[in-house]
Amino acid sequence: MISQAIHRRGLLLSGAAALLVSSCARAANPKTLVVYKTPYCGCCKGWVAHMTRAGFTPTIHEVEDLAPVRARYGVPFKLSSCHTGVIGGYVIEGHVPADDVARLLREKPKALGLTAPGMPIGSPGMEVPDRPAERFDTLLLLDRSGRTQVFATHGA
């Protein structure tokens, strides 16, 4: 009788734990974006504001050196920019437009993530009054060796 009561109690507790885990999983925001940036970069703030306006929820981590972050996520120096984001298992390097990130999350290609190398004028966070946007590509970062393919083209 006592062992049956203990068994029922265990089943109830494991069932409650399963409900808690599933409700937490459903509550997790799929648009949560972790951003690594230096404390000195102003254009990074502009990109974060762009992502926020597009419905993403950024969490900012200020670091003195982005090289270890980029190495961790497989972004070669030649494809780097001034900040690194992580979302949905993908790395987002630089001033990548929010629409490109949303498309990446929707299509889920087999890749490390997206990069907009450098700091193209007119890209999100790099808007300059009285200067037209430069043409730039968002690149799909295929692997740690730096292989890419054009994901989207923006600007003039």
C-alpha positions as protocol buffer text, in pm:
chain_id: "A"
residue {
  index: 1
  type: MET
  ca { x: 0 y: 0 z: 0 }
}
residue {
  index: 2
  type: ILE
  ca { x: 279 y: 240 z: 92 }
}
residue {
  index: 3
  type: SER
  ca { x: 484 y: 145 z: -216 }
}
residue {
  index: 4
  type: GLN
  ca { x: 181 y: 213 z: -440 }
}
residue {
  index: 5
  type: ALA
  ca { x: 141 y: 558 z: -282 }
}
residue {
  index: 6
  type: ILE
  ca { x: 509 y: 634 z: -336 }
}
residue {
  index: 7
  type: HIS
  ca { x: 485 y: 514 z: -698 }
}
residue {
  index: 8
  type: ARG
  ca { x: 177 y: 734 z: -762 }
}
residue {
  index: 9
  type: ARG
  ca { x: 350 y: 1033 z: -603 }
}
residue {
  index: 10
  type: GLY
  ca { x: 654 y: 975 z: -828 }
}
residue {
  index: 11
  type: LEU
  ca { x: 432 y: 959 z: -1136 }
}
residue {
  index: 12
  type: LEU
  ca { x: 258 y: 1282 z: -1036 }
}
residue {
  index: 13
  type: LEU
  ca { x: 590 y: 1461 z: -981 }
}
residue {
  index: 14
  type: SER
  ca { x: 736 y: 1341 z: -1311 }
}
residue {
  index: 15
  type: GLY
  ca { x: 418 y: 1446 z: -1492 }
}
residue {
  index: 16
  type: ALA
  ca { x: 434 y: 1791 z: -1330 }
}
residue {
  index: 17
  type: ALA
  ca { x: 799 y: 1824 z: -1431 }
}
residue {
  index: 18
  type: ALA
  ca { x: 716 y: 1730 z: -1791 }
}
residue {
  index: 19
  type: LEU
  ca { x: 442 y: 1996 z: -1804 }
}
residue {
  index: 20
  type: LEU
  ca { x: 678 y: 2257 z: -1664 }
}
residue {
  index: 21
  type: VAL
  ca { x: 948 y: 2176 z: -1918 }
}
residue {
  index: 22
  type: SER
  ca { x: 706 y: 2182 z: -2212 }
}
residue {
  index: 23
  type: SER
  ca { x: 551 y: 2512 z: -2105 }
}
residue {
  index: 24
  type: CYS
  ca { x: 898 y: 2668 z: -2066 }
}
residue {
  index: 25
  type: ALA
  ca { x: 993 y: 2547 z: -2414 }
}
residue {
  index: 26
  type: ARG
  ca { x: 678 y: 2701 z: -2559 }
}
residue {
  index: 27
  type: ALA
  ca { x: 741 y: 3026 z: -2370 }
}
residue {
  index: 28
  type: ALA
  ca { x: 1098 y: 3065 z: -2503 }
}
residue {
  index: 29
  type: ASN
  ca { x: 1113 y: 3349 z: -2752 }
}
residue {
  index: 30
  type: PRO
  ca { x: 1244 y: 3220 z: -3086 }
}
residue {
  index: 31
  type: LYS
  ca { x: 1351 y: 3577 z: -3166 }
}
residue {
  index: 32
  type: THR
  ca { x: 1591 y: 3606 z: -2870 }
}
residue {
  index: 33
  type: LEU
  ca { x: 1921 y: 3739 z: -3003 }
}
residue {
  index: 34
  type: VAL
  ca { x: 2247 y: 3737 z: -2808 }
}
residue {
  index: 35
  type: VAL
  ca { x: 2479 y: 4017 z: -2921 }
}
residue {
  index: 36
  type: TYR
  ca { x: 2850 y: 4044 z: -2843 }
}
residue {
  index: 37
  type: LYS
  ca { x: 2999 y: 4389 z: -2893 }
}
residue {
  index: 38
  type: THR
  ca { x: 3272 y: 4611 z: -2755 }
}
residue {
  index: 39
  type: PRO
  ca { x: 3168 y: 4891 z: -2519 }
}
residue {
  index: 40
  type: TYR
  ca { x: 3306 y: 5151 z: -2762 }
}
residue {
  index: 41
  type: CYS
  ca { x: 3103 y: 5085 z: -3076 }
}
residue {
  index: 42
  type: GLY
  ca { x: 2820 y: 5324 z: -3157 }
}
residue {
  index: 43
  type: CYS
  ca { x: 2704 y: 5165 z: -3482 }
}
residue {
  index: 44
  type: CYS
  ca { x: 2641 y: 4837 z: -3297 }
}
residue {
  index: 45
  type: LYS
  ca { x: 2377 y: 5020 z: -3094 }
}
residue {
  index: 46
  type: GLY
  ca { x: 2212 y: 5126 z: -3421 }
}
residue {
  index: 47
  type: TRP
  ca { x: 2203 y: 4764 z: -3542 }
}
residue {
  index: 48
  type: VAL
  ca { x: 2058 y: 4647 z: -3209 }
}
residue {
  index: 49
  type: ALA
  ca { x: 1788 y: 4918 z: -3237 }
}
residue {
  index: 50
  type: HIS
  ca { x: 1711 y: 4799 z: -3594 }
}
residue {
  index: 51
  type: MET
  ca { x: 1676 y: 4439 z: -3472 }
}
residue {
  index: 52
  type: THR
  ca { x: 1455 y: 4549 z: -3181 }
}
residue {
  index: 53
  type: ARG
  ca { x: 1224 y: 4744 z: -3414 }
}
residue {
  index: 54
  type: ALA
  ca { x: 1195 y: 4427 z: -3625 }
}
residue {
  index: 55
  type: GLY
  ca { x: 1067 y: 4230 z: -3326 }
}
residue {
  index: 56
  type: PHE
  ca { x: 1387 y: 4064 z: -3205 }
}
residue {
  index: 57
  type: THR
  ca { x: 1477 y: 4064 z: -2835 }
}
residue {
  index: 58
  type: PRO
  ca { x: 1849 y: 4137 z: -2800 }
}
residue {
  index: 59
  type: THR
  ca { x: 2059 y: 4060 z: -2495 }
}
residue {
  index: 60
  type: ILE
  ca { x: 2387 y: 4252 z: -2504 }
}
residue {
  index: 61
  type: HIS
  ca { x: 2721 y: 4118 z: -2380 }
}
residue {
  index: 62
  type: GLU
  ca { x: 2999 y: 4375 z: -2388 }
}
residue {
  index: 63
  type: VAL
  ca { x: 3344 y: 4226 z: -2434 }
}
residue {
  index: 64
  type: GLU
  ca { x: 3685 y: 4383 z: -2488 }
}
residue {
  index: 65
  type: ASP
  ca { x: 3786 y: 4144 z: -2766 }
}
residue {
  index: 66
  type: LEU
  ca { x: 3552 y: 3985 z: -3020 }
}
residue {
  index: 67
  type: ALA
  ca { x: 3816 y: 3753 z: -3170 }
}
residue {
  index: 68
  type: PRO
  ca { x: 3746 y: 3469 z: -2922 }
}
residue {
  index: 69
  type: VAL
  ca { x: 3371 y: 3504 z: -2985 }
}
residue {
  index: 70
  type: ARG
  ca { x: 3419 y: 3486 z: -3360 }
}
residue {
  index: 71
  type: ALA
  ca { x: 3653 y: 3187 z: -3324 }
}
residue {
  index: 72
  type: ARG
  ca { x: 3395 y: 3008 z: -3109 }
}
residue {
  index: 73
  type: TYR
  ca { x: 3126 y: 3051 z: -3376 }
}
residue {
  index: 74
  type: GLY
  ca { x: 3350 y: 2993 z: -3679 }
}
residue {
  index: 75
  type: VAL
  ca { x: 3365 y: 3342 z: -3829 }
}
residue {
  index: 76
  type: PRO
  ca { x: 3699 y: 3399 z: -4009 }
}
residue {
  index: 77
  type: PHE
  ca { x: 3863 y: 3742 z: -3969 }
}
residue {
  index: 78
  type: LYS
  ca { x: 3815 y: 3824 z: -4340 }
}
residue {
  index: 79
  type: LEU
  ca { x: 3436 y: 3796 z: -4290 }
}
residue {
  index: 80
  type: SER
  ca { x: 3419 y: 3988 z: -3963 }
}
residue {
  index: 81
  type: SER
  ca { x: 3259 y: 4314 z: -3862 }
}
residue {
  index: 82
  type: CYS
  ca { x: 3214 y: 4503 z: -3536 }
}
residue {
  index: 83
  type: HIS
  ca { x: 2966 y: 4280 z: -3352 }
}
residue {
  index: 84
  type: THR
  ca { x: 2856 y: 3918 z: -3344 }
}
residue {
  index: 85
  type: GLY
  ca { x: 2506 y: 3789 z: -3278 }
}
residue {
  index: 86
  type: VAL
  ca { x: 2377 y: 3441 z: -3206 }
}
residue {
  index: 87
  type: ILE
  ca { x: 2020 y: 3327 z: -3264 }
}
residue {
  index: 88
  type: GLY
  ca { x: 1853 y: 2993 z: -3326 }
}
residue {
  index: 89
  type: GLY
  ca { x: 2187 y: 2812 z: -3346 }
}
residue {
  index: 90
  type: TYR
  ca { x: 2319 y: 3054 z: -3611 }
}
residue {
  index: 91
  type: VAL
  ca { x: 2586 y: 3323 z: -3594 }
}
residue {
  index: 92
  type: ILE
  ca { x: 2504 y: 3669 z: -3730 }
}
residue {
  index: 93
  type: GLU
  ca { x: 2817 y: 3874 z: -3801 }
}
residue {
  index: 94
  type: GLY
  ca { x: 2793 y: 4246 z: -3860 }
}
residue {
  index: 95
  type: HIS
  ca { x: 2523 y: 4471 z: -3997 }
}
residue {
  index: 96
  type: VAL
  ca { x: 2295 y: 4200 z: -4137 }
}
residue {
  index: 97
  type: PRO
  ca { x: 1941 y: 4330 z: -4206 }
}
residue {
  index: 98
  type: ALA
  ca { x: 1664 y: 4190 z: -3984 }
}
residue {
  index: 99
  type: ASP
  ca { x: 1475 y: 4058 z: -4288 }
}
residue {
  index: 100
  type: ASP
  ca { x: 1774 y: 3839 z: -4375 }
}
residue {
  index: 101
  type: VAL
  ca { x: 1788 y: 3702 z: -4020 }
}
residue {
  index: 102
  type: ALA
  ca { x: 1415 y: 3628 z: -4028 }
}
residue {
  index: 103
  type: ARG
  ca { x: 1456 y: 3448 z: -4361 }
}
residue {
  index: 104
  type: LEU
  ca { x: 1749 y: 3245 z: -4224 }
}
residue {
  index: 105
  type: LEU
  ca { x: 1539 y: 3134 z: -3927 }
}
residue {
  index: 106
  type: ARG
  ca { x: 1247 y: 3049 z: -4154 }
}
residue {
  index: 107
  type: GLU
  ca { x: 1445 y: 2854 z: -4416 }
}
residue {
  index: 108
  type: LYS
  ca { x: 1694 y: 2691 z: -4174 }
}
residue {
  index: 109
  type: PRO
  ca { x: 1974 y: 2619 z: -4425 }
}
residue {
  index: 110
  type: LYS
  ca { x: 2264 y: 2398 z: -4331 }
}
residue {
  index: 111
  type: ALA
  ca { x: 2518 y: 2671 z: -4252 }
}
residue {
  index: 112
  type: LEU
  ca { x: 2689 y: 2848 z: -3965 }
}
residue {
  index: 113
  type: GLY
  ca { x: 2500 y: 3173 z: -4020 }
}
residue {
  index: 114
  type: LEU
  ca { x: 2511 y: 3507 z: -4197 }
}
residue {
  index: 115
  type: THR
  ca { x: 2772 y: 3779 z: -4231 }
}
residue {
  index: 116
  type: ALA
  ca { x: 2784 y: 4129 z: -4375 }
}
residue {
  index: 117
  type: PRO
  ca { x: 3163 y: 4179 z: -4372 }
}
residue {
  index: 118
  type: GLY
  ca { x: 3302 y: 4520 z: -4292 }
}
residue {
  index: 119
  type: MET
  ca { x: 3070 y: 4807 z: -4217 }
}
residue {
  index: 120
  type: PRO
  ca { x: 2880 y: 4894 z: -4538 }
}
residue {
  index: 121
  type: ILE
  ca { x: 2738 y: 5247 z: -4549 }
}
residue {
  index: 122
  type: GLY
  ca { x: 2359 y: 5229 z: -4545 }
}
residue {
  index: 123
  type: SER
  ca { x: 2340 y: 4889 z: -4376 }
}
residue {
  index: 124
  type: PRO
  ca { x: 2135 y: 4877 z: -4052 }
}
residue {
  index: 125
  type: GLY
  ca { x: 2321 y: 5083 z: -3793 }
}
residue {
  index: 126
  type: MET
  ca { x: 2550 y: 5236 z: -4058 }
}
residue {
  index: 127
  type: GLU
  ca { x: 2308 y: 5489 z: -4204 }
}
residue {
  index: 128
  type: VAL
  ca { x: 2483 y: 5816 z: -4294 }
}
residue {
  index: 129
  type: PRO
  ca { x: 2276 y: 6127 z: -4370 }
}
residue {
  index: 130
  type: ASP
  ca { x: 2317 y: 6260 z: -4723 }
}
residue {
  index: 131
  type: ARG
  ca { x: 2506 y: 5949 z: -4838 }
}
residue {
  index: 132
  type: PRO
  ca { x: 2346 y: 5681 z: -5051 }
}
residue {
  index: 133
  type: ALA
  ca { x: 2358 y: 5324 z: -4931 }
}
residue {
  index: 134
  type: GLU
  ca { x: 2644 y: 5117 z: -5068 }
}
residue {
  index: 135
  type: ARG
  ca { x: 2567 y: 4796 z: -5245 }
}
residue {
  index: 136
  type: PHE
  ca { x: 2651 y: 4505 z: -5015 }
}
residue {
  index: 137
  type: ASP
  ca { x: 2587 y: 4136 z: -4988 }
}
residue {
  index: 138
  type: THR
  ca { x: 2473 y: 3936 z: -4692 }
}
residue {
  index: 139
  type: LEU
  ca { x: 2669 y: 3612 z: -4715 }
}
residue {
  index: 140
  type: LEU
  ca { x: 2563 y: 3269 z: -4598 }
}
residue {
  index: 141
  type: LEU
  ca { x: 2859 y: 3133 z: -4402 }
}
residue {
  index: 142
  type: LEU
  ca { x: 2869 y: 2768 z: -4502 }
}
residue {
  index: 143
  type: ASP
  ca { x: 3151 y: 2637 z: -4284 }
}
residue {
  index: 144
  type: ARG
  ca { x: 3448 y: 2726 z: -4064 }
}
residue {
  index: 145
  type: SER
  ca { x: 3683 y: 2741 z: -4363 }
}
residue {
  index: 146
  type: GLY
  ca { x: 3510 y: 3062 z: -4472 }
}
residue {
  index: 147
  type: ARG
  ca { x: 3317 y: 2925 z: -4770 }
}
residue {
  index: 148
  type: THR
  ca { x: 3021 y: 3152 z: -4845 }
}
residue {
  index: 149
  type: GLN
  ca { x: 2746 y: 3212 z: -5095 }
}
residue {
  index: 150
  type: VAL
  ca { x: 2542 y: 3526 z: -5150 }
}
residue {
  index: 151
  type: PHE
  ca { x: 2224 y: 3513 z: -4941 }
}
residue {
  index: 152
  type: ALA
  ca { x: 2088 y: 3861 z: -5028 }
}
residue {
  index: 153
  type: THR
  ca { x: 2203 y: 4180 z: -5203 }
}
residue {
  index: 154
  type: HIS
  ca { x: 2120 y: 4527 z: -5068 }
}
residue {
  index: 155
  type: GLY
  ca { x: 2171 y: 4891 z: -5164 }
}
residue {
  index: 156
  type: ALA
  ca { x: 2235 y: 5072 z: -5489 }
}
